[in-house]
mmCIF file of C-alpha atoms in Angstrom:
data_model
loop_
_atom_site.group_PDB
_atom_site.id
_atom_site.type_symbol
_atom_site.label_atom_id
_atom_site.label_comp_id
_atom_site.label_asym_id
_atom_site.label_seq_id
_atom_site.Cartn_x
_atom_site.Cartn_y
_atom_site.Cartn_z
ATOM 1 C CA MET Z 1 -74.671 -57.006 157.263
ATOM 2 C CA ASN Z 2 -73.817 -60.338 155.798
ATOM 3 C CA SER Z 3 -71.711 -59.451 152.808
ATOM 4 C CA THR Z 4 -72.317 -62.849 151.065
ATOM 5 C CA THR Z 5 -75.835 -61.542 150.185
ATOM 6 C CA LEU Z 6 -74.209 -58.793 148.096
ATOM 7 C CA ASP Z 7 -71.838 -60.954 146.049
ATOM 8 C CA ASP Z 8 -73.890 -61.005 142.797
ATOM 9 C CA ASP Z 9 -74.042 -57.217 142.694
ATOM 10 C CA LEU Z 10 -70.935 -55.675 144.306
ATOM 11 C CA TYR Z 11 -67.138 -55.971 144.185
ATOM 12 C CA PRO Z 12 -65.340 -58.531 146.313
ATOM 13 C CA SER Z 13 -64.502 -57.814 149.853
ATOM 14 C CA ILE Z 14 -61.261 -55.986 150.466
ATOM 15 C CA GLU Z 15 -59.126 -54.728 153.415
ATOM 16 C CA PRO Z 16 -57.870 -51.204 153.860
ATOM 17 C CA TYR Z 17 -54.220 -50.468 152.880
ATOM 18 C CA GLU Z 18 -54.211 -47.539 155.335
ATOM 19 C CA THR Z 19 -56.039 -46.381 158.395
ATOM 20 C CA GLY Z 20 -55.708 -43.394 160.762
ATOM 21 C CA MET Z 21 -57.253 -41.170 163.422
ATOM 22 C CA LEU Z 22 -57.518 -37.408 162.377
ATOM 23 C CA LEU Z 23 -57.564 -34.856 165.063
ATOM 24 C CA VAL Z 24 -60.456 -32.589 163.941
ATOM 25 C CA GLY Z 25 -60.713 -30.406 167.016
ATOM 26 C CA ASP Z 26 -63.020 -30.051 170.061
ATOM 27 C CA GLY Z 27 -61.512 -33.207 171.497
ATOM 28 C CA HIS Z 28 -62.605 -35.328 168.630
ATOM 29 C CA ARG Z 29 -60.596 -38.013 166.736
ATOM 30 C CA MET Z 30 -62.041 -39.208 163.434
ATOM 31 C CA TYR Z 31 -61.335 -42.635 162.164
ATOM 32 C CA TRP Z 32 -60.585 -42.883 158.336
ATOM 33 C CA GLU Z 33 -59.358 -45.612 155.992
ATOM 34 C CA GLN Z 34 -58.209 -46.098 152.479
ATOM 35 C CA SER Z 35 -58.685 -49.172 150.250
ATOM 36 C CA GLY Z 36 -58.474 -50.125 146.661
ATOM 37 C CA ASN Z 37 -55.941 -48.492 144.297
ATOM 38 C CA PRO Z 38 -53.703 -45.788 145.958
ATOM 39 C CA GLU Z 39 -53.417 -44.255 142.465
ATOM 40 C CA GLY Z 40 -57.058 -44.491 141.622
ATOM 41 C CA LYS Z 41 -59.899 -42.048 141.343
ATOM 42 C CA PRO Z 42 -60.648 -40.771 144.907
ATOM 43 C CA VAL Z 43 -64.033 -41.403 146.246
ATOM 44 C CA LEU Z 44 -65.388 -40.620 149.738
ATOM 45 C CA PHE Z 45 -68.168 -42.796 151.196
ATOM 46 C CA VAL Z 46 -70.477 -40.704 153.550
ATOM 47 C CA HIS Z 47 -72.361 -42.918 155.862
ATOM 48 C CA GLY Z 48 -75.950 -42.482 157.146
ATOM 49 C CA GLY Z 49 -77.684 -42.040 160.386
ATOM 50 C CA PRO Z 50 -76.217 -39.609 161.468
ATOM 51 C CA GLY Z 51 -74.433 -41.887 163.870
ATOM 52 C CA SER Z 52 -74.435 -45.285 162.052
ATOM 53 C CA GLY Z 53 -70.716 -45.479 161.344
ATOM 54 C CA THR Z 54 -69.127 -47.386 158.404
ATOM 55 C CA SER Z 55 -68.996 -51.056 157.701
ATOM 56 C CA PRO Z 56 -66.487 -53.044 155.598
ATOM 57 C CA TRP Z 57 -69.057 -54.028 152.948
ATOM 58 C CA GLN Z 58 -69.476 -50.333 151.995
ATOM 59 C CA ARG Z 59 -66.086 -50.431 150.221
ATOM 60 C CA ARG Z 60 -67.693 -52.768 147.751
ATOM 61 C CA PHE Z 61 -69.671 -50.335 145.753
ATOM 62 C CA PHE Z 62 -66.405 -49.217 144.047
ATOM 63 C CA ASP Z 63 -64.085 -50.943 141.578
ATOM 64 C CA PRO Z 64 -60.930 -51.477 143.756
ATOM 65 C CA GLU Z 65 -58.663 -51.408 140.629
ATOM 66 C CA LYS Z 66 -60.063 -47.962 139.559
ATOM 67 C CA TYR Z 67 -60.894 -46.233 142.834
ATOM 68 C CA ARG Z 68 -59.052 -45.008 145.865
ATOM 69 C CA ILE Z 69 -61.812 -45.734 148.334
ATOM 70 C CA ILE Z 70 -61.951 -43.597 151.442
ATOM 71 C CA LEU Z 71 -64.382 -44.326 154.391
ATOM 72 C CA PHE Z 72 -64.643 -42.390 157.624
ATOM 73 C CA ASP Z 73 -66.733 -42.506 160.764
ATOM 74 C CA GLN Z 74 -68.444 -39.229 161.626
ATOM 75 C CA ARG Z 75 -67.967 -37.627 165.073
ATOM 76 C CA GLY Z 76 -69.184 -39.783 168.027
ATOM 77 C CA CYS Z 77 -69.744 -43.108 166.193
ATOM 78 C CA GLY Z 78 -68.055 -46.158 164.763
ATOM 79 C CA LYS Z 79 -64.277 -46.050 165.561
ATOM 80 C CA SER Z 80 -64.220 -42.299 166.098
ATOM 81 C CA THR Z 81 -63.754 -40.924 169.671
ATOM 82 C CA PRO Z 82 -65.151 -39.941 172.022
ATOM 83 C CA HIS Z 83 -68.096 -42.223 171.307
ATOM 84 C CA ALA Z 84 -71.598 -40.843 171.895
ATOM 85 C CA SER Z 85 -72.510 -43.886 173.959
ATOM 86 C CA GLU Z 86 -70.057 -42.784 176.725
ATOM 87 C CA PRO Z 87 -71.395 -41.320 179.927
ATOM 88 C CA GLY Z 88 -71.567 -37.614 179.756
ATOM 89 C CA ALA Z 89 -71.283 -37.591 176.013
ATOM 90 C CA ASP Z 90 -71.065 -34.006 174.817
ATOM 91 C CA LEU Z 91 -72.646 -33.475 171.437
ATOM 92 C CA ARG Z 92 -72.232 -29.656 171.317
ATOM 93 C CA PHE Z 93 -69.414 -29.910 168.804
ATOM 94 C CA ASN Z 94 -71.155 -32.540 166.631
ATOM 95 C CA THR Z 95 -73.107 -30.591 164.011
ATOM 96 C CA THR Z 96 -73.573 -30.738 160.255
ATOM 97 C CA TRP Z 97 -71.035 -27.934 159.791
ATOM 98 C CA HIS Z 98 -68.496 -29.547 162.034
ATOM 99 C CA LEU Z 99 -68.805 -32.708 159.800
ATOM 100 C CA VAL Z 100 -68.485 -30.668 156.601
ATOM 101 C CA ALA Z 101 -65.179 -29.120 158.040
ATOM 102 C CA ASP Z 102 -63.932 -32.577 159.131
ATOM 103 C CA MET Z 103 -64.513 -33.902 155.576
ATOM 104 C CA GLU Z 104 -62.601 -31.021 154.066
ATOM 105 C CA LEU Z 105 -59.798 -31.364 156.572
ATOM 106 C CA LEU Z 106 -59.517 -35.052 155.609
ATOM 107 C CA ARG Z 107 -59.421 -34.215 151.953
ATOM 108 C CA LYS Z 108 -56.655 -31.766 152.467
ATOM 109 C CA ASN Z 109 -54.622 -34.145 154.772
ATOM 110 C CA LEU Z 110 -54.802 -36.870 152.105
ATOM 111 C CA GLY Z 111 -53.515 -34.553 149.433
ATOM 112 C CA ILE Z 112 -56.649 -34.946 147.232
ATOM 113 C CA SER Z 113 -57.635 -32.070 144.868
ATOM 114 C CA GLN Z 114 -61.059 -33.570 143.926
ATOM 115 C CA TRP Z 115 -63.044 -36.555 145.020
ATOM 116 C CA GLN Z 116 -66.279 -38.124 144.042
ATOM 117 C CA VAL Z 117 -68.721 -37.983 147.080
ATOM 118 C CA PHE Z 118 -71.089 -40.882 147.647
ATOM 119 C CA GLY Z 119 -73.706 -40.672 150.345
ATOM 120 C CA GLY Z 120 -77.029 -42.335 151.181
ATOM 121 C CA SER Z 121 -79.869 -41.420 153.606
ATOM 122 C CA TRP Z 122 -78.331 -38.920 156.055
ATOM 123 C CA GLY Z 123 -75.187 -39.372 153.961
ATOM 124 C CA SER Z 124 -76.950 -37.794 150.970
ATOM 125 C CA GLY Z 125 -77.774 -34.711 153.021
ATOM 126 C CA LEU Z 126 -74.261 -34.355 154.383
ATOM 127 C CA ALA Z 127 -72.859 -35.012 150.895
ATOM 128 C CA LEU Z 128 -75.086 -32.154 149.471
ATOM 129 C CA ALA Z 129 -74.033 -29.814 152.428
ATOM 130 C CA TYR Z 130 -70.387 -30.568 151.648
ATOM 131 C CA ALA Z 131 -70.670 -30.150 147.938
ATOM 132 C CA GLU Z 132 -72.619 -26.856 148.293
ATOM 133 C CA THR Z 133 -69.940 -25.608 150.625
ATOM 134 C CA HIS Z 134 -66.895 -26.905 148.648
ATOM 135 C CA PRO Z 135 -68.178 -27.383 145.139
ATOM 136 C CA ALA Z 136 -64.628 -27.151 143.638
ATOM 137 C CA ALA Z 137 -63.593 -30.207 145.633
ATOM 138 C CA VAL Z 138 -66.287 -32.558 144.228
ATOM 139 C CA SER Z 139 -65.905 -34.331 140.884
ATOM 140 C CA GLU Z 140 -69.183 -36.183 141.045
ATOM 141 C CA LEU Z 141 -72.152 -36.922 143.399
ATOM 142 C CA VAL Z 142 -73.797 -40.272 143.934
ATOM 143 C CA LEU Z 143 -76.785 -39.852 146.220
ATOM 144 C CA ARG Z 144 -79.224 -42.421 147.541
ATOM 145 C CA GLY Z 145 -82.415 -42.152 149.699
ATOM 146 C CA ILE Z 146 -82.427 -38.323 149.765
ATOM 147 C CA PHE Z 147 -82.839 -36.932 153.244
ATOM 148 C CA THR Z 148 -82.455 -33.233 153.938
ATOM 149 C CA LEU Z 149 -84.027 -32.914 157.457
ATOM 150 C CA ARG Z 150 -86.799 -30.550 156.543
ATOM 151 C CA PRO Z 151 -89.616 -30.556 159.177
ATOM 152 C CA HIS Z 152 -92.070 -32.560 157.248
ATOM 153 C CA GLU Z 153 -89.396 -35.335 156.557
ATOM 154 C CA LEU Z 154 -88.817 -35.651 160.255
ATOM 155 C CA GLU Z 155 -92.503 -35.555 161.061
ATOM 156 C CA TRP Z 156 -93.292 -38.286 158.567
ATOM 157 C CA PHE Z 157 -90.893 -40.873 160.117
ATOM 158 C CA TYR Z 158 -90.483 -39.861 163.816
ATOM 159 C CA GLU Z 159 -93.851 -38.244 164.647
ATOM 160 C CA GLY Z 160 -96.419 -40.590 163.131
ATOM 161 C CA GLY Z 161 -96.686 -40.501 159.492
ATOM 162 C CA ALA Z 162 -95.043 -43.804 158.673
ATOM 163 C CA ALA Z 163 -97.275 -45.350 161.412
ATOM 164 C CA ALA Z 164 -99.916 -45.615 158.797
ATOM 165 C CA ILE Z 165 -97.751 -48.246 157.031
ATOM 166 C CA PHE Z 166 -96.233 -49.836 160.105
ATOM 167 C CA PRO Z 167 -98.736 -49.586 163.053
ATOM 168 C CA ASP Z 168 -97.441 -52.788 164.717
ATOM 169 C CA LEU Z 169 -93.763 -51.431 164.678
ATOM 170 C CA TRP Z 170 -94.823 -47.948 165.662
ATOM 171 C CA GLN Z 171 -96.506 -49.356 168.786
ATOM 172 C CA LYS Z 172 -93.126 -50.452 170.088
ATOM 173 C CA TYR Z 173 -91.610 -47.001 169.407
ATOM 174 C CA VAL Z 174 -94.583 -45.195 171.107
ATOM 175 C CA ALA Z 175 -94.499 -47.454 174.050
ATOM 176 C CA GLU Z 176 -91.392 -45.869 175.496
ATOM 177 C CA ILE Z 177 -93.098 -42.452 175.813
ATOM 178 C CA PRO Z 178 -95.838 -41.565 178.358
ATOM 179 C CA VAL Z 179 -99.210 -40.566 176.905
ATOM 180 C CA LEU Z 180 -98.814 -36.948 177.974
ATOM 181 C CA GLU Z 181 -95.530 -36.538 176.038
ATOM 182 C CA ARG Z 182 -96.733 -38.054 172.763
ATOM 183 C CA ASN Z 183 -97.329 -34.669 171.047
ATOM 184 C CA ASN Z 184 -93.550 -34.487 170.229
ATOM 185 C CA PHE Z 185 -91.674 -37.758 170.085
ATOM 186 C CA ILE Z 186 -88.406 -36.310 169.080
ATOM 187 C CA ALA Z 187 -88.395 -34.061 172.248
ATOM 188 C CA ALA Z 188 -89.570 -36.855 174.429
ATOM 189 C CA TYR Z 189 -86.870 -39.214 173.254
ATOM 190 C CA ARG Z 190 -84.328 -36.447 173.691
ATOM 191 C CA ARG Z 191 -84.987 -36.204 177.396
ATOM 192 C CA ARG Z 192 -84.690 -39.943 177.719
ATOM 193 C CA LEU Z 193 -81.544 -40.300 175.590
ATOM 194 C CA ASN Z 194 -79.715 -37.621 177.490
ATOM 195 C CA ASP Z 195 -80.697 -39.006 180.918
ATOM 196 C CA PRO Z 196 -77.469 -40.184 182.560
ATOM 197 C CA ASP Z 197 -79.137 -43.375 183.914
ATOM 198 C CA PRO Z 198 -78.582 -46.446 181.570
ATOM 199 C CA ALA Z 199 -81.812 -47.834 182.781
ATOM 200 C CA VAL Z 200 -83.542 -44.875 181.145
ATOM 201 C CA HIS Z 201 -81.404 -44.100 177.992
ATOM 202 C CA THR Z 202 -80.638 -47.650 176.857
ATOM 203 C CA PRO Z 203 -84.186 -48.923 176.317
ATOM 204 C CA ALA Z 204 -85.103 -45.528 174.740
ATOM 205 C CA ALA Z 205 -82.181 -45.891 172.406
ATOM 206 C CA ILE Z 206 -82.987 -49.490 171.458
ATOM 207 C CA ALA Z 207 -86.679 -48.525 170.685
ATOM 208 C CA TRP Z 208 -85.511 -45.620 168.623
ATOM 209 C CA SER Z 209 -82.929 -47.581 166.752
ATOM 210 C CA THR Z 210 -84.979 -50.723 165.999
ATOM 211 C CA TRP Z 211 -88.015 -48.650 164.793
ATOM 212 C CA GLU Z 212 -85.548 -47.393 162.104
ATOM 213 C CA GLY Z 213 -83.880 -50.708 161.537
ATOM 214 C CA ALA Z 214 -87.151 -52.610 161.099
ATOM 215 C CA THR Z 215 -88.579 -50.062 158.539
ATOM 216 C CA THR Z 216 -85.659 -49.363 156.186
ATOM 217 C CA THR Z 217 -85.826 -52.573 154.067
ATOM 218 C CA LEU Z 218 -88.850 -53.541 151.830
ATOM 219 C CA HIS Z 219 -88.837 -56.941 153.618
ATOM 220 C CA LEU Z 220 -87.916 -57.164 157.276
ATOM 221 C CA ASP Z 221 -84.221 -57.831 157.775
ATOM 222 C CA ALA Z 222 -84.049 -59.459 161.176
ATOM 223 C CA ASP Z 223 -80.181 -59.549 161.198
ATOM 224 C CA HIS Z 224 -80.101 -55.738 160.725
ATOM 225 C CA VAL Z 225 -82.719 -55.205 163.368
ATOM 226 C CA ALA Z 226 -80.508 -57.294 165.724
ATOM 227 C CA GLU Z 227 -77.485 -55.173 164.934
ATOM 228 C CA MET Z 228 -79.471 -52.034 165.909
ATOM 229 C CA GLU Z 229 -80.296 -53.596 169.377
ATOM 230 C CA VAL Z 230 -76.683 -53.679 170.351
ATOM 231 C CA ALA Z 231 -76.665 -51.313 173.311
ATOM 232 C CA ASP Z 232 -73.531 -49.141 172.684
ATOM 233 C CA ARG Z 233 -74.256 -48.842 169.051
ATOM 234 C CA ALA Z 234 -78.021 -48.029 169.742
ATOM 235 C CA VAL Z 235 -77.136 -45.379 172.325
ATOM 236 C CA ALA Z 236 -74.704 -43.632 170.058
ATOM 237 C CA PHE Z 237 -76.867 -43.900 166.983
ATOM 238 C CA ALA Z 238 -80.050 -42.628 168.836
ATOM 239 C CA ARG Z 239 -78.318 -39.829 170.623
ATOM 240 C CA ILE Z 240 -76.723 -38.536 167.494
ATOM 241 C CA GLU Z 241 -79.745 -38.764 165.325
ATOM 242 C CA ASN Z 242 -81.957 -37.213 167.862
ATOM 243 C CA HIS Z 243 -79.467 -34.305 168.469
ATOM 244 C CA PHE Z 244 -79.334 -33.508 164.690
ATOM 245 C CA PHE Z 245 -83.082 -33.880 164.299
ATOM 246 C CA SER Z 246 -83.771 -31.641 167.335
ATOM 247 C CA HIS Z 247 -81.823 -28.944 165.604
ATOM 248 C CA GLY Z 248 -83.120 -29.584 161.992
ATOM 249 C CA GLY Z 249 -79.516 -30.321 160.967
ATOM 250 C CA TRP Z 250 -78.704 -26.598 161.475
ATOM 251 C CA PHE Z 251 -80.047 -25.953 158.076
ATOM 252 C CA SER Z 252 -82.270 -23.069 157.051
ATOM 253 C CA ASP Z 253 -85.619 -23.919 155.595
ATOM 254 C CA ASN Z 254 -85.186 -25.971 152.461
ATOM 255 C CA GLN Z 255 -81.555 -25.087 152.451
ATOM 256 C CA LEU Z 256 -80.039 -28.098 150.695
ATOM 257 C CA ILE Z 257 -82.482 -28.086 147.752
ATOM 258 C CA ALA Z 258 -82.615 -24.228 147.485
ATOM 259 C CA ASP Z 259 -78.861 -24.134 147.214
ATOM 260 C CA VAL Z 260 -78.436 -26.697 144.197
ATOM 261 C CA GLU Z 261 -77.374 -23.835 141.961
ATOM 262 C CA ARG Z 262 -73.902 -24.107 143.580
ATOM 263 C CA ILE Z 263 -73.682 -27.688 142.490
ATOM 264 C CA ARG Z 264 -75.428 -27.641 139.140
ATOM 265 C CA HIS Z 265 -72.145 -28.248 137.272
ATOM 266 C CA ILE Z 266 -71.350 -31.423 139.130
ATOM 267 C CA PRO Z 267 -72.375 -34.682 137.431
ATOM 268 C CA THR Z 268 -74.859 -36.324 139.800
ATOM 269 C CA VAL Z 269 -76.799 -39.530 140.055
ATOM 270 C CA ILE Z 270 -79.857 -39.889 142.406
ATOM 271 C CA VAL Z 271 -81.035 -43.305 143.291
ATOM 272 C CA GLN Z 272 -84.324 -43.702 145.228
ATOM 273 C CA GLY Z 273 -86.456 -46.677 146.253
ATOM 274 C CA ARG Z 274 -90.057 -46.187 145.244
ATOM 275 C CA TYR Z 275 -91.203 -47.789 148.638
ATOM 276 C CA ASP Z 276 -88.704 -45.993 150.848
ATOM 277 C CA MET Z 277 -90.557 -45.485 154.066
ATOM 278 C CA CYS Z 278 -87.718 -43.872 156.062
ATOM 279 C CA THR Z 279 -86.862 -41.103 153.491
ATOM 280 C CA PRO Z 280 -89.883 -41.124 151.161
ATOM 281 C CA MET Z 281 -89.538 -40.238 147.608
ATOM 282 C CA MET Z 282 -91.092 -36.805 148.073
ATOM 283 C CA THR Z 283 -87.603 -35.415 148.871
ATOM 284 C CA ALA Z 284 -85.745 -37.111 146.056
ATOM 285 C CA TRP Z 285 -88.494 -35.740 143.793
ATOM 286 C CA ASP Z 286 -88.015 -32.236 145.078
ATOM 287 C CA LEU Z 287 -84.327 -32.503 144.504
ATOM 288 C CA HIS Z 288 -84.928 -33.912 141.019
ATOM 289 C CA GLN Z 289 -87.144 -31.063 140.132
ATOM 290 C CA ALA Z 290 -84.619 -28.509 141.361
ATOM 291 C CA LEU Z 291 -81.696 -30.379 139.721
ATOM 292 C CA PRO Z 292 -83.096 -31.846 136.408
ATOM 293 C CA GLU Z 293 -79.569 -32.321 135.132
ATOM 294 C CA ALA Z 294 -78.904 -35.083 137.474
ATOM 295 C CA GLU Z 295 -79.671 -38.631 136.494
ATOM 296 C CA PHE Z 296 -82.666 -39.735 138.513
ATOM 297 C CA ILE Z 297 -83.207 -43.445 139.017
ATOM 298 C CA VAL Z 298 -86.297 -44.780 140.783
ATOM 299 C CA VAL Z 299 -85.973 -48.506 141.788
ATOM 300 C CA ALA Z 300 -89.457 -49.823 141.453
ATOM 301 C CA ASP Z 301 -89.250 -52.771 144.015
ATOM 302 C CA ALA Z 302 -87.130 -51.288 146.731
ATOM 303 C CA GLY Z 303 -87.246 -49.510 150.154
ATOM 304 C CA HIS Z 304 -84.635 -47.423 151.733
ATOM 305 C CA ALA Z 305 -81.530 -49.518 152.411
ATOM 306 C CA ALA Z 306 -78.411 -49.623 150.178
ATOM 307 C CA THR Z 307 -78.486 -53.359 150.522
ATOM 308 C CA GLU Z 308 -81.808 -53.626 148.461
ATOM 309 C CA PRO Z 309 -80.946 -55.485 145.275
ATOM 310 C CA GLY Z 310 -82.039 -52.848 142.793
ATOM 311 C CA ILE Z 311 -80.496 -49.998 144.701
ATOM 312 C CA ARG Z 312 -77.101 -51.660 145.053
ATOM 313 C CA ARG Z 313 -77.124 -52.459 141.394
ATOM 314 C CA ALA Z 314 -77.857 -48.838 140.473
ATOM 315 C CA LEU Z 315 -75.299 -47.463 142.854
ATOM 316 C CA ARG Z 316 -72.614 -49.816 141.406
ATOM 317 C CA ALA Z 317 -73.641 -48.887 137.888
ATOM 318 C CA ALA Z 318 -73.269 -45.210 138.918
ATOM 319 C CA THR Z 319 -69.815 -45.622 140.285
ATOM 320 C CA ASP Z 320 -68.665 -47.680 137.337
ATOM 321 C CA ALA Z 321 -69.921 -45.004 134.930
ATOM 322 C CA PHE Z 322 -67.936 -42.390 136.804
ATOM 323 C CA ALA Z 323 -64.764 -44.594 137.221
ATOM 324 C CA GLY Z 324 -63.259 -43.189 134.005
#
């Protein structure tokens, strides 16, 4: 992402003042970093995917004079190790509840009593899972592009619903799968993504990743699509996403929305693009109905991505309001 496109809406680029690798168990090491004001209000940025990893521009949603800004790469992606693109990658210990435990371990290791949790797309689902598990640890929630991995959410984007809007892009996603396997694309891609042969798993990963990359913005962002075509990143991203989706996020039916009673006391802002084709507004609306106390912001001229102008302005306004 070219950070110069964000200059009008977000804070200036900054560098971390501390980085580290946290041993989280099961052979995993989790990358984390801190930037901004070491004495500021702690905020945890929760990236999407799952499997996308963090990027430097994501520090820029927060006032660096007021916030202690913490980013981390979830298991298997970004700078965390082992990377899910590696041969023989083992995802057994990469689940929602492992990630929730990792976040809590990071909080304790950094000596933080409470932090704001900021998450978009899959990050919104993981932020909800964390907050509902550890409500006393969360001061506020800022959520964008709500995604809770319910079956109909996955079916919409990965099994053909969004094809009604993007038939040309869907054709490329479908082309990787033989006709007789097209009754379940997530399962068909799972077989290919877990094949040890790079000639099989790499093109499948690129097709999976670029389908998502091409459809997350209101207007096609060719640079973002190109980033999603990078082989190692695409393989890790697609493998982790598919792994989580194949297991429904290890959630019970409607779990994240059904359990909002646990977080009703936490000040929350929900930001949703009206024309989000990746995580359509139906889920944000369901969360809004279950949690009417939250501020609900619908950006009329935006898709899914946090880089959409109206969305990034709304997210910065939310963090400014919570900065104290």
